[in-house]
């Protein structure tokens, strides 16, 4: 007798999302353990961890009305403490946390705490995720870019006024300010914004070792 796992397309998509969430949590746990055991380079760990965090944020947002992550973990008996800490508590790779701690203790970064640097990373990730999910209306994009700009401003002397990321984000805020709330970015504008955010984020991460290591 054939057993049906779903009754309609909506239930099928929900189960597929559950499977994706399960895979992301398990993959993050394995990645964290591999990093601790020095089985993966810091660069490879950071790139993969950022991808998993981005996927997790996107998926958990879409599942917000269906299940919470703690309930999901309990229901499926997932024993993944390192993954849950990285995905739910920290929100940034361990390598970024280490650079943030080093940068915040450096003389040039006395006004910047590790928590402020980690928050800045999270605002970048959130903004980039939103663009990739086609959240392109002005009233969706502008608040996220404003959060990025504000978080960078709070880092004080760690990032100079002419820092590439600040300039790019402020340019986009200027463009969005001239648009109506419901106006949407074109496909070409969205691609450019995604590119600019990615470039600004890379420059931001590169600035951390220079300031603190």
mmCIF file of N, CA, C and O in Angstrom, residues 75-111:
data_model
loop_
_atom_site.group_PDB
_atom_site.id
_atom_site.type_symbol
_atom_site.label_atom_id
_atom_site.label_comp_id
_atom_site.label_asym_id
_atom_site.label_seq_id
_atom_site.Cartn_x
_atom_site.Cartn_y
_atom_site.Cartn_z
ATOM 1 N N UNK A 75 11.585 18.075 17.871
ATOM 2 C CA UNK A 75 10.743 17.086 17.199
ATOM 3 C C UNK A 75 11.566 16.045 16.460
ATOM 4 O O UNK A 75 11.213 14.858 16.439
ATOM 5 N N UNK A 76 12.654 16.486 15.846
ATOM 6 C CA UNK A 76 13.476 15.561 15.067
ATOM 7 C C UNK A 76 14.719 15.092 15.831
ATOM 8 O O UNK A 76 15.611 14.486 15.248
ATOM 9 N N UNK A 77 14.762 15.392 17.124
ATOM 10 C CA UNK A 77 15.814 14.905 18.020
ATOM 11 C C UNK A 77 17.213 15.170 17.468
ATOM 12 O O UNK A 77 18.071 14.291 17.422
ATOM 13 N N UNK A 78 17.421 16.409 17.085
ATOM 14 C CA UNK A 78 18.719 16.808 16.551
ATOM 15 C C UNK A 78 19.667 17.171 17.697
ATOM 16 O O UNK A 78 19.360 18.033 18.513
ATOM 17 N N UNK A 79 20.807 16.526 17.737
ATOM 18 C CA UNK A 79 21.826 16.825 18.739
ATOM 19 C C UNK A 79 22.939 17.611 18.048
ATOM 20 O O UNK A 79 23.956 17.047 17.646
ATOM 21 N N UNK A 80 22.721 18.902 17.896
ATOM 22 C CA UNK A 80 23.657 19.751 17.145
ATOM 23 C C UNK A 80 23.911 21.055 17.898
ATOM 24 O O UNK A 80 23.551 22.146 17.422
ATOM 25 N N UNK A 81 24.533 20.999 19.061
ATOM 26 C CA UNK A 81 24.735 22.211 19.873
ATOM 27 C C UNK A 81 25.597 23.266 19.199
ATOM 28 O O UNK A 81 25.336 24.463 19.307
ATOM 29 N N UNK A 82 26.642 22.833 18.497
ATOM 30 C CA UNK A 82 27.524 23.799 17.835
ATOM 31 C C UNK A 82 26.793 24.526 16.708
ATOM 32 O O UNK A 82 26.950 25.739 16.526
ATOM 33 N N UNK A 83 25.973 23.794 15.967
ATOM 34 C CA UNK A 83 25.213 24.402 14.873
ATOM 35 C C UNK A 83 24.197 25.407 15.399
ATOM 36 O O UNK A 83 24.040 26.502 14.847
ATOM 37 N N UNK A 84 23.504 25.041 16.464
ATOM 38 C CA UNK A 84 22.489 25.932 17.024
ATOM 39 C C UNK A 84 23.121 27.203 17.585
ATOM 40 O O UNK A 84 22.556 28.296 17.467
ATOM 41 N N UNK A 85 24.295 27.052 18.185
ATOM 42 C CA UNK A 85 24.991 28.236 18.681
ATOM 43 C C UNK A 85 25.386 29.153 17.526
ATOM 44 O O UNK A 85 25.202 30.378 17.590
ATOM 45 N N UNK A 86 25.892 28.567 16.446
ATOM 46 C CA UNK A 86 26.336 29.368 15.304
ATOM 47 C C UNK A 86 25.158 30.017 14.579
ATOM 48 O O UNK A 86 25.219 31.190 14.202
ATOM 49 N N UNK A 87 24.074 29.259 14.396
ATOM 50 C CA UNK A 87 22.951 29.743 13.594
ATOM 51 C C UNK A 87 21.987 30.632 14.375
ATOM 52 O O UNK A 87 21.482 31.624 13.844
ATOM 53 N N UNK A 88 21.745 30.285 15.633
ATOM 54 C CA UNK A 88 20.742 31.014 16.419
ATOM 55 C C UNK A 88 21.339 32.075 17.336
ATOM 56 O O UNK A 88 20.766 33.147 17.506
ATOM 57 N N UNK A 89 22.463 31.771 17.967
ATOM 58 C CA UNK A 89 23.031 32.680 18.959
ATOM 59 C C UNK A 89 24.026 33.662 18.351
ATOM 60 O O UNK A 89 23.915 34.874 18.534
ATOM 61 N N UNK A 90 25.003 33.147 17.608
ATOM 62 C CA UNK A 90 26.057 33.996 17.067
ATOM 63 C C UNK A 90 25.615 34.709 15.784
ATOM 64 O O UNK A 90 25.659 35.932 15.694
ATOM 65 N N UNK A 91 25.233 33.931 14.793
ATOM 66 C CA UNK A 91 24.812 34.508 13.520
ATOM 67 C C UNK A 91 25.947 34.894 12.595
ATOM 68 O O UNK A 91 25.719 35.378 11.487
ATOM 69 N N UNK A 92 27.191 34.666 13.025
ATOM 70 C CA UNK A 92 28.361 34.953 12.189
ATOM 71 C C UNK A 92 29.367 33.816 12.376
ATOM 72 O O UNK A 92 29.361 33.119 13.392
ATOM 73 N N UNK A 93 30.265 33.596 11.401
ATOM 74 C CA UNK A 93 31.274 32.542 11.533
ATOM 75 C C UNK A 93 32.221 32.795 12.705
ATOM 76 O O UNK A 93 32.421 33.938 13.122
ATOM 77 N N UNK A 94 32.812 31.731 13.211
ATOM 78 C CA UNK A 94 33.760 31.854 14.322
ATOM 79 C C UNK A 94 34.960 32.716 13.939
ATOM 80 O O UNK A 94 35.499 33.442 14.775
ATOM 81 N N UNK A 95 35.371 32.649 12.677
ATOM 82 C CA UNK A 95 36.506 33.452 12.223
ATOM 83 C C UNK A 95 36.203 34.941 12.318
ATOM 84 O O UNK A 95 37.081 35.747 12.649
ATOM 85 N N UNK A 96 34.958 35.314 12.024
ATOM 86 C CA UNK A 96 34.562 36.721 12.132
ATOM 87 C C UNK A 96 34.547 37.139 13.600
ATOM 88 O O UNK A 96 34.963 38.253 13.949
ATOM 89 N N UNK A 97 34.079 36.269 14.472
ATOM 90 C CA UNK A 97 34.072 36.568 15.907
ATOM 91 C C UNK A 97 35.493 36.804 16.407
ATOM 92 O O UNK A 97 35.733 37.725 17.201
ATOM 93 N N UNK A 98 36.430 35.984 15.952
ATOM 94 C CA UNK A 98 37.821 36.130 16.378
ATOM 95 C C UNK A 98 38.403 37.447 15.886
ATOM 96 O O UNK A 98 39.095 38.149 16.635
ATOM 97 N N UNK A 99 38.127 37.803 14.639
ATOM 98 C CA UNK A 99 38.633 39.066 14.106
ATOM 99 C C UNK A 99 37.972 40.246 14.803
ATOM 100 O O UNK A 99 38.604 41.275 15.040
ATOM 101 N N UNK A 100 36.699 40.085 15.127
ATOM 102 C CA UNK A 100 35.994 41.158 15.829
ATOM 103 C C UNK A 100 36.599 41.383 17.207
ATOM 104 O O UNK A 100 36.798 42.518 17.642
ATOM 105 N N UNK A 101 36.912 40.287 17.900
ATOM 106 C CA UNK A 101 37.505 40.395 19.232
ATOM 107 C C UNK A 101 38.882 41.057 19.158
ATOM 108 O O UNK A 101 39.234 41.890 19.994
ATOM 109 N N UNK A 102 39.665 40.681 18.135
ATOM 110 C CA UNK A 102 40.995 41.272 17.968
ATOM 111 C C UNK A 102 40.897 42.745 17.612
ATOM 112 O O UNK A 102 41.623 43.578 18.142
ATOM 113 N N UNK A 103 39.970 43.051 16.694
ATOM 114 C CA UNK A 103 39.828 44.442 16.257
ATOM 115 C C UNK A 103 39.341 45.338 17.381
ATOM 116 O O UNK A 103 39.781 46.472 17.522
ATOM 117 N N UNK A 104 38.434 44.821 18.205
ATOM 118 C CA UNK A 104 37.862 45.638 19.268
ATOM 119 C C UNK A 104 38.855 45.920 20.382
ATOM 120 O O UNK A 104 38.677 46.855 21.157
ATOM 121 N N UNK A 105 39.936 45.115 20.449
ATOM 122 C CA UNK A 105 40.950 45.342 21.480
ATOM 123 C C UNK A 105 42.125 46.157 20.962
ATOM 124 O O UNK A 105 43.027 46.502 21.709
ATOM 125 N N UNK A 106 42.107 46.471 19.660
ATOM 126 C CA UNK A 106 43.202 47.251 19.081
ATOM 127 C C UNK A 106 43.041 48.727 19.414
ATOM 128 O O UNK A 106 41.931 49.220 19.554
ATOM 129 N N UNK A 107 44.145 49.490 19.521
ATOM 130 C CA UNK A 107 44.058 50.925 19.849
ATOM 131 C C UNK A 107 43.191 51.712 18.884
ATOM 132 O O UNK A 107 42.490 52.629 19.282
ATOM 133 N N UNK A 108 43.226 51.362 17.597
ATOM 134 C CA UNK A 108 42.465 52.122 16.601
ATOM 135 C C UNK A 108 40.972 51.824 16.658
ATOM 136 O O UNK A 108 40.184 52.443 15.966
ATOM 137 N N UNK A 109 40.606 50.869 17.476
ATOM 138 C CA UNK A 109 39.195 50.469 17.482
ATOM 139 C C UNK A 109 38.595 50.502 18.883
ATOM 140 O O UNK A 109 37.746 49.715 19.232
ATOM 141 N N UNK A 110 39.056 51.449 19.702
ATOM 142 C CA UNK A 110 38.579 51.500 21.072
ATOM 143 C C UNK A 110 37.077 51.754 21.146
ATOM 144 O O UNK A 110 36.422 51.396 22.118
ATOM 145 N N UNK A 111 36.525 52.404 20.106
ATOM 146 C CA UNK A 111 35.091 52.704 20.115
ATOM 147 C C UNK A 111 34.263 51.567 19.553
ATOM 148 O O UNK A 111 33.048 51.629 19.526
#
